[in-house]
Amino acid sequence: MSVSVIIIIMITTTMRTCHATNQFYVPKFPAILVFGDSTVDSGNNNHVDTVIRANFFPYGRDFPGGVATGRFSNGKLIPDFVASQLGIKDTVPPFLDPALSEADILTGVSFASAGSGFDGITNSASRAIPVVKQTEMFGRYVAMLRDIVGEEKAAEIIGEALVIVSAATNDFNLNFYDLPSRRLQFTVGGYQDFILTRLRNFLQKLYDMGCRKMTVAGLPPVGCLPVQMTVDLESPYTRRCVDKQNSDSEAYNRKLKDLLKRMESNLSGSFMLYSDIYQPVIDMIINPQFYGLNETKKGCCGTGTMEASFMCNKLSPTCPNPDEFLFWDAIHPSQAVYSFISRLVVNEVLQKMF
């Protein structure tokens, strides 16, 4: 058993014990604000002119009421679970939802857009809302919040809100691995630096707009996504993780951690935390039985090798128990995996922000 698995066991046991004795301190973030791609888009793309959507069956089959909300999952996403665990609310609505209520605005929304990234080329292909443009939506949100509670209270809510940022996987998959658009211009290290520069500028913009408590997700083991195993010419049938893509992800994550540390030290009053997605997913692949998983190389929807978004639809057969699958479709984890990772994110927030 790996060291990280032992750590996860300790974290989970501690959380259960503390909840049972009512001694587990949950910080009262007033709101949750979410930026990024399909891993955290709770339905904004339903209102965007793009085919990258998930507002149809079988997406949402395990969401409360069996509703396909636009989340790229069989159920909830990490921000939903985090918001619930921190006592903010049960789910995080999309900012573009026309039915958004004042209560939704007060407690936070998601600005994320499936198919987006930090690179402009990524977004031109998907017609998603670029991550760097999501600050414009945030500006509209701030104005709405001020109208409800006034400028001073709005600034307080934003400064105390938990900010989640999750993006960059699309940049590497679409522009470097699966298509050569950026390989002709950058080495992989150079492209990592290009993306991290865009990320740094984005975080600086959020800071300038009043955000202080931010957690940024690193890359997952990109080479273990079912679609990447399928596209890889060396292992489409053996279905092995693409080692080079995984080592690239690890290198990017190391750079991201260093960047966040530097930014935190330079930006007064800020928390810039790194959320590790890579190691938990790798542990699930190495030790699936510990997590109750039976399948880690294919998604639950369709063949599980290529289907995502419109390719995963009502005509696609699905597995009887998605909780036993690491992936729901060929790109996105199942609700069970999101739930587990969210507990690690909460633990990280609790330890370092308070």
mmCIF file of C-alpha atoms in Angstrom:
data_model
loop_
_atom_site.group_PDB
_atom_site.id
_atom_site.type_symbol
_atom_site.label_atom_id
_atom_site.label_comp_id
_atom_site.label_asym_id
_atom_site.label_seq_id
_atom_site.Cartn_x
_atom_site.Cartn_y
_atom_site.Cartn_z
ATOM 1 C CA MET A 1 0.000 0.000 0.000
ATOM 2 C CA SER A 2 1.404 3.414 -0.969
ATOM 3 C CA VAL A 3 2.145 6.173 1.528
ATOM 4 C CA SER A 4 -0.508 8.412 -0.016
ATOM 5 C CA VAL A 5 -3.157 5.714 0.429
ATOM 6 C CA ILE A 6 -2.241 5.487 4.128
ATOM 7 C CA ILE A 7 -2.560 9.261 4.411
ATOM 8 C CA ILE A 8 -5.977 9.143 2.749
ATOM 9 C CA ILE A 9 -7.116 6.429 5.188
ATOM 10 C CA MET A 10 -5.993 8.610 8.099
ATOM 11 C CA ILE A 11 -7.781 11.664 6.717
ATOM 12 C CA THR A 12 -11.028 9.801 6.105
ATOM 13 C CA THR A 13 -10.946 8.120 9.525
ATOM 14 C CA THR A 14 -10.231 11.411 11.279
ATOM 15 C CA MET A 15 -13.083 13.160 9.487
ATOM 16 C CA ARG A 16 -15.536 10.413 10.391
ATOM 17 C CA THR A 17 -14.428 10.388 14.038
ATOM 18 C CA CYS A 18 -14.606 14.139 14.424
ATOM 19 C CA HIS A 19 -18.022 14.353 12.830
ATOM 20 C CA ALA A 20 -19.261 11.655 15.162
ATOM 21 C CA THR A 21 -18.121 13.605 18.247
ATOM 22 C CA ASN A 22 -19.264 16.991 16.885
ATOM 23 C CA GLN A 23 -15.717 18.331 17.331
ATOM 24 C CA PHE A 24 -14.932 18.830 13.654
ATOM 25 C CA TYR A 25 -14.488 22.556 13.051
ATOM 26 C CA VAL A 26 -16.022 23.691 9.784
ATOM 27 C CA PRO A 27 -15.045 27.215 8.753
ATOM 28 C CA LYS A 28 -17.962 29.374 7.704
ATOM 29 C CA PHE A 29 -17.062 30.589 4.247
ATOM 30 C CA PRO A 30 -19.916 32.869 3.245
ATOM 31 C CA ALA A 31 -19.763 31.821 -0.406
ATOM 32 C CA ILE A 32 -18.049 29.609 -2.951
ATOM 33 C CA LEU A 33 -16.846 30.961 -6.315
ATOM 34 C CA VAL A 34 -15.793 28.535 -9.046
ATOM 35 C CA PHE A 35 -13.798 29.073 -12.250
ATOM 36 C CA GLY A 36 -12.561 26.626 -14.858
ATOM 37 C CA ASP A 37 -13.627 23.914 -17.273
ATOM 38 C CA SER A 38 -16.002 20.930 -17.434
ATOM 39 C CA THR A 39 -14.739 19.492 -14.156
ATOM 40 C CA VAL A 40 -16.463 22.397 -12.366
ATOM 41 C CA ASP A 41 -19.081 23.650 -14.858
ATOM 42 C CA SER A 42 -22.476 23.163 -13.237
ATOM 43 C CA GLY A 43 -24.414 24.194 -16.342
ATOM 44 C CA ASN A 44 -23.100 27.442 -17.842
ATOM 45 C CA ASN A 45 -22.616 25.773 -21.216
ATOM 46 C CA ASN A 46 -26.360 25.191 -21.377
ATOM 47 C CA HIS A 47 -26.501 28.913 -22.177
ATOM 48 C CA VAL A 48 -23.494 29.103 -24.519
ATOM 49 C CA ASP A 49 -23.427 28.479 -28.281
ATOM 50 C CA THR A 50 -21.384 25.281 -28.109
ATOM 51 C CA VAL A 51 -21.874 21.557 -28.644
ATOM 52 C CA ILE A 52 -19.855 20.882 -25.481
ATOM 53 C CA ARG A 53 -22.855 20.233 -23.258
ATOM 54 C CA ALA A 54 -24.142 17.651 -20.805
ATOM 55 C CA ASN A 55 -27.765 18.691 -20.289
ATOM 56 C CA PHE A 56 -29.196 15.392 -21.499
ATOM 57 C CA PHE A 57 -29.464 11.791 -20.326
ATOM 58 C CA PRO A 58 -27.513 9.805 -19.170
ATOM 59 C CA TYR A 59 -25.655 12.756 -17.587
ATOM 60 C CA GLY A 60 -27.192 13.501 -14.210
ATOM 61 C CA ARG A 61 -28.742 10.060 -13.784
ATOM 62 C CA ASP A 62 -27.575 10.014 -10.142
ATOM 63 C CA PHE A 63 -28.063 13.741 -9.476
ATOM 64 C CA PRO A 64 -30.950 14.524 -7.090
ATOM 65 C CA GLY A 65 -34.121 14.019 -9.106
ATOM 66 C CA GLY A 66 -32.184 12.373 -11.944
ATOM 67 C CA VAL A 67 -31.831 15.752 -13.673
ATOM 68 C CA ALA A 68 -29.252 16.405 -16.397
ATOM 69 C CA THR A 69 -28.157 19.847 -15.207
ATOM 70 C CA GLY A 70 -25.199 20.298 -17.537
ATOM 71 C CA ARG A 71 -22.702 18.793 -15.106
ATOM 72 C CA PHE A 72 -20.257 16.421 -16.799
ATOM 73 C CA SER A 73 -20.917 13.615 -14.353
ATOM 74 C CA ASN A 74 -23.504 11.058 -13.422
ATOM 75 C CA GLY A 75 -24.167 13.285 -10.402
ATOM 76 C CA LYS A 76 -22.505 16.067 -8.466
ATOM 77 C CA LEU A 77 -19.124 17.747 -8.970
ATOM 78 C CA ILE A 78 -16.352 18.552 -6.501
ATOM 79 C CA PRO A 79 -17.590 22.135 -5.823
ATOM 80 C CA ASP A 80 -21.039 20.765 -4.952
ATOM 81 C CA PHE A 81 -19.582 18.360 -2.409
ATOM 82 C CA VAL A 82 -17.186 20.973 -1.021
ATOM 83 C CA ALA A 83 -19.988 23.514 -0.629
ATOM 84 C CA SER A 84 -22.089 20.933 1.195
ATOM 85 C CA GLN A 85 -19.265 19.763 3.462
ATOM 86 C CA LEU A 86 -18.434 23.354 4.402
ATOM 87 C CA GLY A 87 -22.045 24.137 5.209
ATOM 88 C CA ILE A 88 -22.493 26.692 2.417
ATOM 89 C CA LYS A 89 -25.214 24.970 0.343
ATOM 90 C CA ASP A 90 -25.996 21.641 -1.299
ATOM 91 C CA THR A 91 -25.029 22.502 -4.876
ATOM 92 C CA VAL A 92 -23.307 25.352 -6.717
ATOM 93 C CA PRO A 93 -25.478 26.826 -9.506
ATOM 94 C CA PRO A 94 -24.136 28.179 -12.804
ATOM 95 C CA PHE A 95 -23.905 31.957 -13.034
ATOM 96 C CA LEU A 96 -25.706 31.986 -16.395
ATOM 97 C CA ASP A 97 -28.790 30.254 -15.007
ATOM 98 C CA PRO A 98 -31.651 32.700 -15.740
ATOM 99 C CA ALA A 99 -33.431 31.467 -12.590
ATOM 100 C CA LEU A 100 -30.543 32.493 -10.324
ATOM 101 C CA SER A 101 -31.893 33.774 -7.008
ATOM 102 C CA GLU A 102 -30.555 36.353 -4.565
ATOM 103 C CA ALA A 103 -29.737 33.492 -2.189
ATOM 104 C CA ASP A 104 -27.677 31.871 -4.957
ATOM 105 C CA ILE A 105 -25.758 35.091 -5.522
ATOM 106 C CA LEU A 106 -25.103 35.579 -1.816
ATOM 107 C CA THR A 107 -23.667 32.085 -1.387
ATOM 108 C CA GLY A 108 -21.776 31.812 -4.663
ATOM 109 C CA VAL A 109 -21.901 30.418 -8.184
ATOM 110 C CA SER A 110 -19.819 28.708 -10.835
ATOM 111 C CA PHE A 111 -18.444 30.702 -13.768
ATOM 112 C CA ALA A 112 -16.810 27.639 -15.331
ATOM 113 C CA SER A 113 -17.359 26.596 -18.928
ATOM 114 C CA ALA A 114 -16.832 23.073 -20.280
ATOM 115 C CA GLY A 115 -14.182 22.908 -22.981
ATOM 116 C CA SER A 116 -12.382 26.019 -21.776
ATOM 117 C CA GLY A 117 -8.756 26.589 -20.959
ATOM 118 C CA PHE A 118 -6.170 29.311 -20.485
ATOM 119 C CA ASP A 119 -5.000 29.199 -24.114
ATOM 120 C CA GLY A 120 -7.133 31.135 -26.602
ATOM 121 C CA ILE A 121 -6.783 28.357 -29.182
ATOM 122 C CA THR A 122 -8.461 25.932 -26.792
ATOM 123 C CA ASN A 123 -11.546 28.089 -26.549
ATOM 124 C CA SER A 124 -11.786 28.889 -30.254
ATOM 125 C CA ALA A 125 -12.077 25.159 -30.927
ATOM 126 C CA SER A 126 -14.716 24.477 -28.267
ATOM 127 C CA ARG A 127 -16.498 27.876 -28.373
ATOM 128 C CA ALA A 128 -16.440 27.751 -24.590
ATOM 129 C CA ILE A 129 -16.002 30.748 -22.298
ATOM 130 C CA PRO A 130 -12.229 31.160 -21.830
ATOM 131 C CA VAL A 131 -11.064 30.969 -18.247
ATOM 132 C CA VAL A 132 -9.477 34.410 -18.532
ATOM 133 C CA LYS A 133 -12.830 35.808 -19.731
ATOM 134 C CA GLN A 134 -14.677 34.322 -16.778
ATOM 135 C CA THR A 135 -13.489 37.328 -14.767
ATOM 136 C CA GLU A 136 -15.889 39.421 -16.869
ATOM 137 C CA MET A 137 -18.751 37.245 -15.648
ATOM 138 C CA PHE A 138 -17.361 37.617 -12.148
ATOM 139 C CA GLY A 139 -17.463 41.402 -12.555
ATOM 140 C CA ARG A 140 -21.167 41.194 -13.383
ATOM 141 C CA TYR A 141 -21.642 38.967 -10.341
ATOM 142 C CA VAL A 142 -19.899 41.505 -8.101
ATOM 143 C CA ALA A 143 -22.233 44.233 -9.361
ATOM 144 C CA MET A 144 -25.263 42.051 -8.603
ATOM 145 C CA LEU A 145 -23.918 41.263 -5.148
ATOM 146 C CA ARG A 146 -23.382 44.965 -4.405
ATOM 147 C CA ASP A 147 -26.961 45.707 -5.431
ATOM 148 C CA ILE A 148 -28.175 43.188 -2.848
ATOM 149 C CA VAL A 149 -25.938 43.868 0.168
ATOM 150 C CA GLY A 150 -24.050 47.074 -0.576
ATOM 151 C CA GLU A 151 -20.421 47.651 -1.523
ATOM 152 C CA GLU A 152 -18.859 47.086 1.900
ATOM 153 C CA LYS A 153 -20.648 43.799 2.620
ATOM 154 C CA ALA A 154 -20.034 42.576 -0.933
ATOM 155 C CA ALA A 155 -16.306 43.160 -0.526
ATOM 156 C CA GLU A 156 -16.395 41.226 2.737
ATOM 157 C CA ILE A 157 -18.191 38.261 1.155
ATOM 158 C CA ILE A 158 -15.774 38.127 -1.795
ATOM 159 C CA GLY A 159 -12.734 38.436 0.458
ATOM 160 C CA GLU A 160 -13.917 35.570 2.667
ATOM 161 C CA ALA A 161 -15.325 33.355 -0.108
ATOM 162 C CA LEU A 162 -13.650 30.104 -1.062
ATOM 163 C CA VAL A 163 -12.446 30.334 -4.661
ATOM 164 C CA ILE A 164 -11.905 27.117 -6.640
ATOM 165 C CA VAL A 165 -10.019 27.124 -9.952
ATOM 166 C CA SER A 166 -9.815 23.977 -12.090
ATOM 167 C CA ALA A 167 -8.536 24.137 -15.667
ATOM 168 C CA ALA A 168 -5.604 23.429 -18.064
ATOM 169 C CA THR A 169 -6.293 19.800 -19.016
ATOM 170 C CA ASN A 170 -8.039 20.892 -22.231
ATOM 171 C CA ASP A 171 -5.087 23.090 -23.146
ATOM 172 C CA PHE A 172 -2.683 20.155 -23.140
ATOM 173 C CA ASN A 173 -5.026 17.586 -24.667
ATOM 174 C CA LEU A 174 -6.375 19.759 -27.468
ATOM 175 C CA ASN A 175 -3.283 21.779 -28.332
ATOM 176 C CA PHE A 176 -0.314 19.589 -27.527
ATOM 177 C CA TYR A 177 -1.131 15.883 -27.374
ATOM 178 C CA ASP A 178 -4.106 15.191 -29.629
ATOM 179 C CA LEU A 179 -3.557 18.079 -32.063
ATOM 180 C CA PRO A 180 -0.155 19.627 -32.866
ATOM 181 C CA SER A 181 -1.213 23.277 -32.904
ATOM 182 C CA ARG A 182 1.119 24.287 -30.064
ATOM 183 C CA ARG A 183 3.744 21.542 -30.503
ATOM 184 C CA LEU A 184 4.975 23.436 -33.558
ATOM 185 C CA GLN A 185 5.638 26.470 -31.374
ATOM 186 C CA PHE A 186 6.579 25.187 -27.905
ATOM 187 C CA THR A 187 8.401 22.401 -26.169
ATOM 188 C CA VAL A 188 6.193 20.832 -23.513
ATOM 189 C CA GLY A 189 8.105 22.748 -20.845
ATOM 190 C CA GLY A 190 7.678 25.977 -22.753
ATOM 191 C CA TYR A 191 3.952 25.359 -23.146
ATOM 192 C CA GLN A 192 3.633 24.647 -19.436
ATOM 193 C CA ASP A 193 5.251 28.005 -18.730
ATOM 194 C CA PHE A 194 2.916 29.698 -21.224
ATOM 195 C CA ILE A 195 -0.172 28.251 -19.510
ATOM 196 C CA LEU A 196 1.150 29.079 -16.041
ATOM 197 C CA THR A 197 1.755 32.678 -17.089
ATOM 198 C CA ARG A 198 -1.883 32.929 -18.166
ATOM 199 C CA LEU A 199 -2.929 31.315 -14.893
ATOM 200 C CA ARG A 200 -0.800 33.716 -12.864
ATOM 201 C CA ASN A 201 -2.368 36.701 -14.603
ATOM 202 C CA PHE A 202 -5.829 35.235 -13.999
ATOM 203 C CA LEU A 203 -5.207 34.761 -10.270
ATOM 204 C CA GLN A 204 -3.769 38.250 -10.034
ATOM 205 C CA LYS A 205 -6.959 39.581 -11.622
ATOM 206 C CA LEU A 206 -9.098 37.718 -9.076
ATOM 207 C CA TYR A 207 -6.957 39.137 -6.280
ATOM 208 C CA ASP A 208 -7.330 42.642 -7.676
ATOM 209 C CA MET A 209 -11.114 42.104 -7.695
ATOM 210 C CA GLY A 210 -11.073 41.214 -4.003
ATOM 211 C CA CYS A 211 -10.610 37.423 -3.835
ATOM 212 C CA ARG A 212 -8.221 36.224 -1.150
ATOM 213 C CA LYS A 213 -8.849 32.529 -0.425
ATOM 214 C CA MET A 214 -8.085 30.495 -3.529
ATOM 215 C CA THR A 215 -7.380 26.842 -4.195
ATOM 216 C CA VAL A 216 -6.106 25.775 -7.616
ATOM 217 C CA ALA A 217 -6.348 22.214 -8.885
ATOM 218 C CA GLY A 218 -3.324 20.653 -10.501
ATOM 219 C CA LEU A 219 -3.502 18.441 -13.555
ATOM 220 C CA PRO A 220 -4.774 14.883 -13.165
ATOM 221 C CA PRO A 221 -2.709 12.046 -14.632
ATOM 222 C CA VAL A 222 -3.695 13.138 -18.130
ATOM 223 C CA GLY A 223 -2.264 10.005 -19.707
ATOM 224 C CA CYS A 224 -4.729 7.863 -17.734
ATOM 225 C CA LEU A 225 -7.859 9.509 -19.121
ATOM 226 C CA PRO A 226 -9.650 6.830 -21.171
ATOM 227 C CA VAL A 227 -9.766 9.062 -24.240
ATOM 228 C CA GLN A 228 -6.008 9.641 -24.092
ATOM 229 C CA MET A 229 -5.342 5.907 -23.864
ATOM 230 C CA THR A 230 -7.543 5.438 -26.919
ATOM 231 C CA VAL A 231 -5.913 8.195 -28.959
ATOM 232 C CA ASP A 232 -2.402 7.012 -28.092
ATOM 233 C CA LEU A 233 -1.112 4.996 -31.031
ATOM 234 C CA GLU A 234 1.059 2.772 -28.870
ATOM 235 C CA SER A 235 -1.592 1.480 -26.481
ATOM 236 C CA PRO A 236 -5.147 1.801 -27.863
ATOM 237 C CA TYR A 237 -5.791 -1.903 -27.298
ATOM 238 C CA THR A 238 -3.659 -2.637 -24.247
ATOM 239 C CA ARG A 239 -5.200 0.455 -22.577
ATOM 240 C CA ARG A 240 -2.203 1.549 -20.573
ATOM 241 C CA CYS A 241 -1.691 5.034 -19.205
ATOM 242 C CA VAL A 242 0.470 7.198 -21.453
ATOM 243 C CA ASP A 243 3.539 7.602 -19.267
ATOM 244 C CA LYS A 244 4.970 10.665 -21.029
ATOM 245 C CA GLN A 245 1.743 12.609 -20.588
ATOM 246 C CA ASN A 246 1.666 11.662 -16.909
ATOM 247 C CA SER A 247 5.248 12.773 -16.335
ATOM 248 C CA ASP A 248 4.392 16.041 -18.102
ATOM 249 C CA SER A 249 1.439 16.473 -15.724
ATOM 250 C CA GLU A 250 3.702 15.936 -12.723
ATOM 251 C CA ALA A 251 6.187 18.490 -14.043
ATOM 252 C CA TYR A 252 3.402 21.032 -14.579
ATOM 253 C CA ASN A 253 2.082 20.420 -11.066
ATOM 254 C CA ARG A 254 5.492 21.038 -9.521
ATOM 255 C CA LYS A 255 5.714 24.350 -11.359
ATOM 256 C CA LEU A 256 2.163 25.230 -10.304
ATOM 257 C CA LYS A 257 2.937 24.593 -6.627
ATOM 258 C CA ASP A 258 6.003 26.825 -6.833
ATOM 259 C CA LEU A 259 3.992 29.545 -8.589
ATOM 260 C CA LEU A 260 1.265 29.512 -5.941
ATOM 261 C CA LYS A 261 3.814 29.738 -3.126
ATOM 262 C CA ARG A 262 5.463 32.746 -4.757
ATOM 263 C CA MET A 263 2.155 34.483 -5.370
ATOM 264 C CA GLU A 264 0.969 33.883 -1.825
ATOM 265 C CA SER A 265 4.156 35.391 -0.403
ATOM 266 C CA ASN A 266 3.848 38.450 -2.656
ATOM 267 C CA LEU A 267 0.109 39.147 -2.341
ATOM 268 C CA SER A 268 -0.774 40.453 1.102
ATOM 269 C CA GLY A 269 -3.519 38.550 2.920
ATOM 270 C CA SER A 270 -3.842 35.890 0.238
ATOM 271 C CA PHE A 271 -4.119 32.125 0.455
ATOM 272 C CA MET A 272 -3.017 30.382 -2.758
ATOM 273 C CA LEU A 273 -3.386 26.664 -2.167
ATOM 274 C CA TYR A 274 -2.566 23.777 -4.466
ATOM 275 C CA SER A 275 -5.158 20.994 -4.679
ATOM 276 C CA ASP A 276 -3.605 17.670 -5.623
ATOM 277 C CA ILE A 277 -5.774 15.740 -8.059
ATOM 278 C CA TYR A 278 -2.961 13.693 -9.551
ATOM 279 C CA GLN A 279 -2.004 11.497 -6.607
ATOM 280 C CA PRO A 280 -5.516 10.472 -5.516
ATOM 281 C CA VAL A 281 -6.381 9.378 -9.055
ATOM 282 C CA ILE A 282 -3.121 7.449 -9.405
ATOM 283 C CA ASP A 283 -3.839 5.707 -6.100
ATOM 284 C CA MET A 284 -7.269 4.735 -7.376
ATOM 285 C CA ILE A 285 -5.682 3.192 -10.444
ATOM 286 C CA ILE A 286 -3.036 1.315 -8.433
ATOM 287 C CA ASN A 287 -5.337 0.240 -5.597
ATOM 288 C CA PRO A 288 -8.865 0.231 -7.044
ATOM 289 C CA GLN A 289 -10.162 -2.288 -4.497
ATOM 290 C CA PHE A 290 -9.534 0.177 -1.663
ATOM 291 C CA TYR A 291 -12.002 2.586 -3.260
ATOM 292 C CA GLY A 292 -14.553 -0.002 -4.322
ATOM 293 C CA LEU A 293 -13.622 0.386 -7.982
ATOM 294 C CA ASN A 294 -13.740 -2.392 -10.560
ATOM 295 C CA GLU A 295 -12.908 -0.405 -13.707
ATOM 296 C CA THR A 296 -10.259 2.297 -14.063
ATOM 297 C CA LYS A 297 -9.458 2.237 -17.790
ATOM 298 C CA LYS A 298 -12.868 2.880 -19.347
ATOM 299 C CA GLY A 299 -15.790 5.151 -18.625
ATOM 300 C CA CYS A 300 -19.242 3.977 -17.610
ATOM 301 C CA CYS A 301 -20.959 5.541 -20.642
ATOM 302 C CA GLY A 302 -20.968 3.680 -23.959
ATOM 303 C CA THR A 303 -17.769 1.819 -24.765
ATOM 304 C CA GLY A 304 -16.051 4.092 -22.260
ATOM 305 C CA THR A 305 -13.155 4.665 -24.633
ATOM 306 C CA MET A 306 -14.145 7.827 -26.543
ATOM 307 C CA GLU A 307 -17.624 8.955 -25.508
ATOM 308 C CA ALA A 308 -18.048 12.338 -23.819
ATOM 309 C CA SER A 309 -20.498 15.209 -24.185
ATOM 310 C CA PHE A 310 -22.801 14.654 -27.198
ATOM 311 C CA MET A 311 -21.205 11.250 -27.853
ATOM 312 C CA CYS A 312 -22.492 10.084 -24.469
ATOM 313 C CA ASN A 313 -26.240 10.330 -24.988
ATOM 314 C CA LYS A 314 -29.557 8.566 -24.425
ATOM 315 C CA LEU A 315 -28.631 5.922 -27.002
ATOM 316 C CA SER A 316 -25.423 5.042 -25.131
ATOM 317 C CA PRO A 317 -25.593 2.024 -22.829
ATOM 318 C CA THR A 318 -24.304 2.704 -19.340
ATOM 319 C CA CYS A 319 -22.863 0.488 -16.632
ATOM 320 C CA PRO A 320 -25.272 -0.584 -13.865
ATOM 321 C CA ASN A 321 -23.138 0.864 -11.047
ATOM 322 C CA PRO A 322 -21.109 4.014 -11.860
ATOM 323 C CA ASP A 323 -19.716 4.017 -8.306
ATOM 324 C CA GLU A 324 -17.515 1.101 -9.351
ATOM 325 C CA PHE A 325 -16.014 3.116 -12.225
ATOM 326 C CA LEU A 326 -13.233 5.651 -11.879
ATOM 327 C CA PHE A 327 -14.591 7.487 -14.924
ATOM 328 C CA TRP A 328 -18.153 8.315 -15.871
ATOM 329 C CA ASP A 329 -17.365 9.066 -19.513
ATOM 330 C CA ALA A 330 -14.067 8.910 -21.386
ATOM 331 C CA ILE A 331 -12.820 12.111 -19.762
ATOM 332 C CA HIS A 332 -14.647 12.876 -16.528
ATOM 333 C CA PRO A 333 -14.590 11.009 -13.208
ATOM 334 C CA SER A 334 -17.680 9.486 -11.661
ATOM 335 C CA GLN A 335 -19.611 11.162 -8.854
ATOM 336 C CA ALA A 336 -18.131 8.703 -6.350
ATOM 337 C CA VAL A 337 -14.607 9.784 -7.278
ATOM 338 C CA TYR A 338 -15.536 13.469 -7.130
ATOM 339 C CA SER A 339 -17.004 12.884 -3.675
ATOM 340 C CA PHE A 340 -13.823 11.294 -2.381
ATOM 341 C CA ILE A 341 -11.518 13.949 -3.816
ATOM 342 C CA SER A 342 -13.725 16.692 -2.394
ATOM 343 C CA ARG A 343 -13.050 15.407 1.120
ATOM 344 C CA LEU A 344 -9.333 15.775 0.497
ATOM 345 C CA VAL A 345 -9.858 19.319 -0.799
ATOM 346 C CA VAL A 346 -11.845 20.226 2.314
ATOM 347 C CA ASN A 347 -9.129 18.808 4.538
ATOM 348 C CA GLU A 348 -6.539 20.885 2.688
ATOM 349 C CA VAL A 349 -8.616 24.038 3.128
ATOM 350 C CA LEU A 350 -9.211 23.371 6.818
ATOM 351 C CA GLN A 351 -5.551 22.770 7.598
ATOM 352 C CA LYS A 352 -4.023 25.710 5.743
ATOM 353 C CA MET A 353 -6.627 28.454 5.683
ATOM 354 C CA PHE A 354 -7.469 28.257 9.410
#
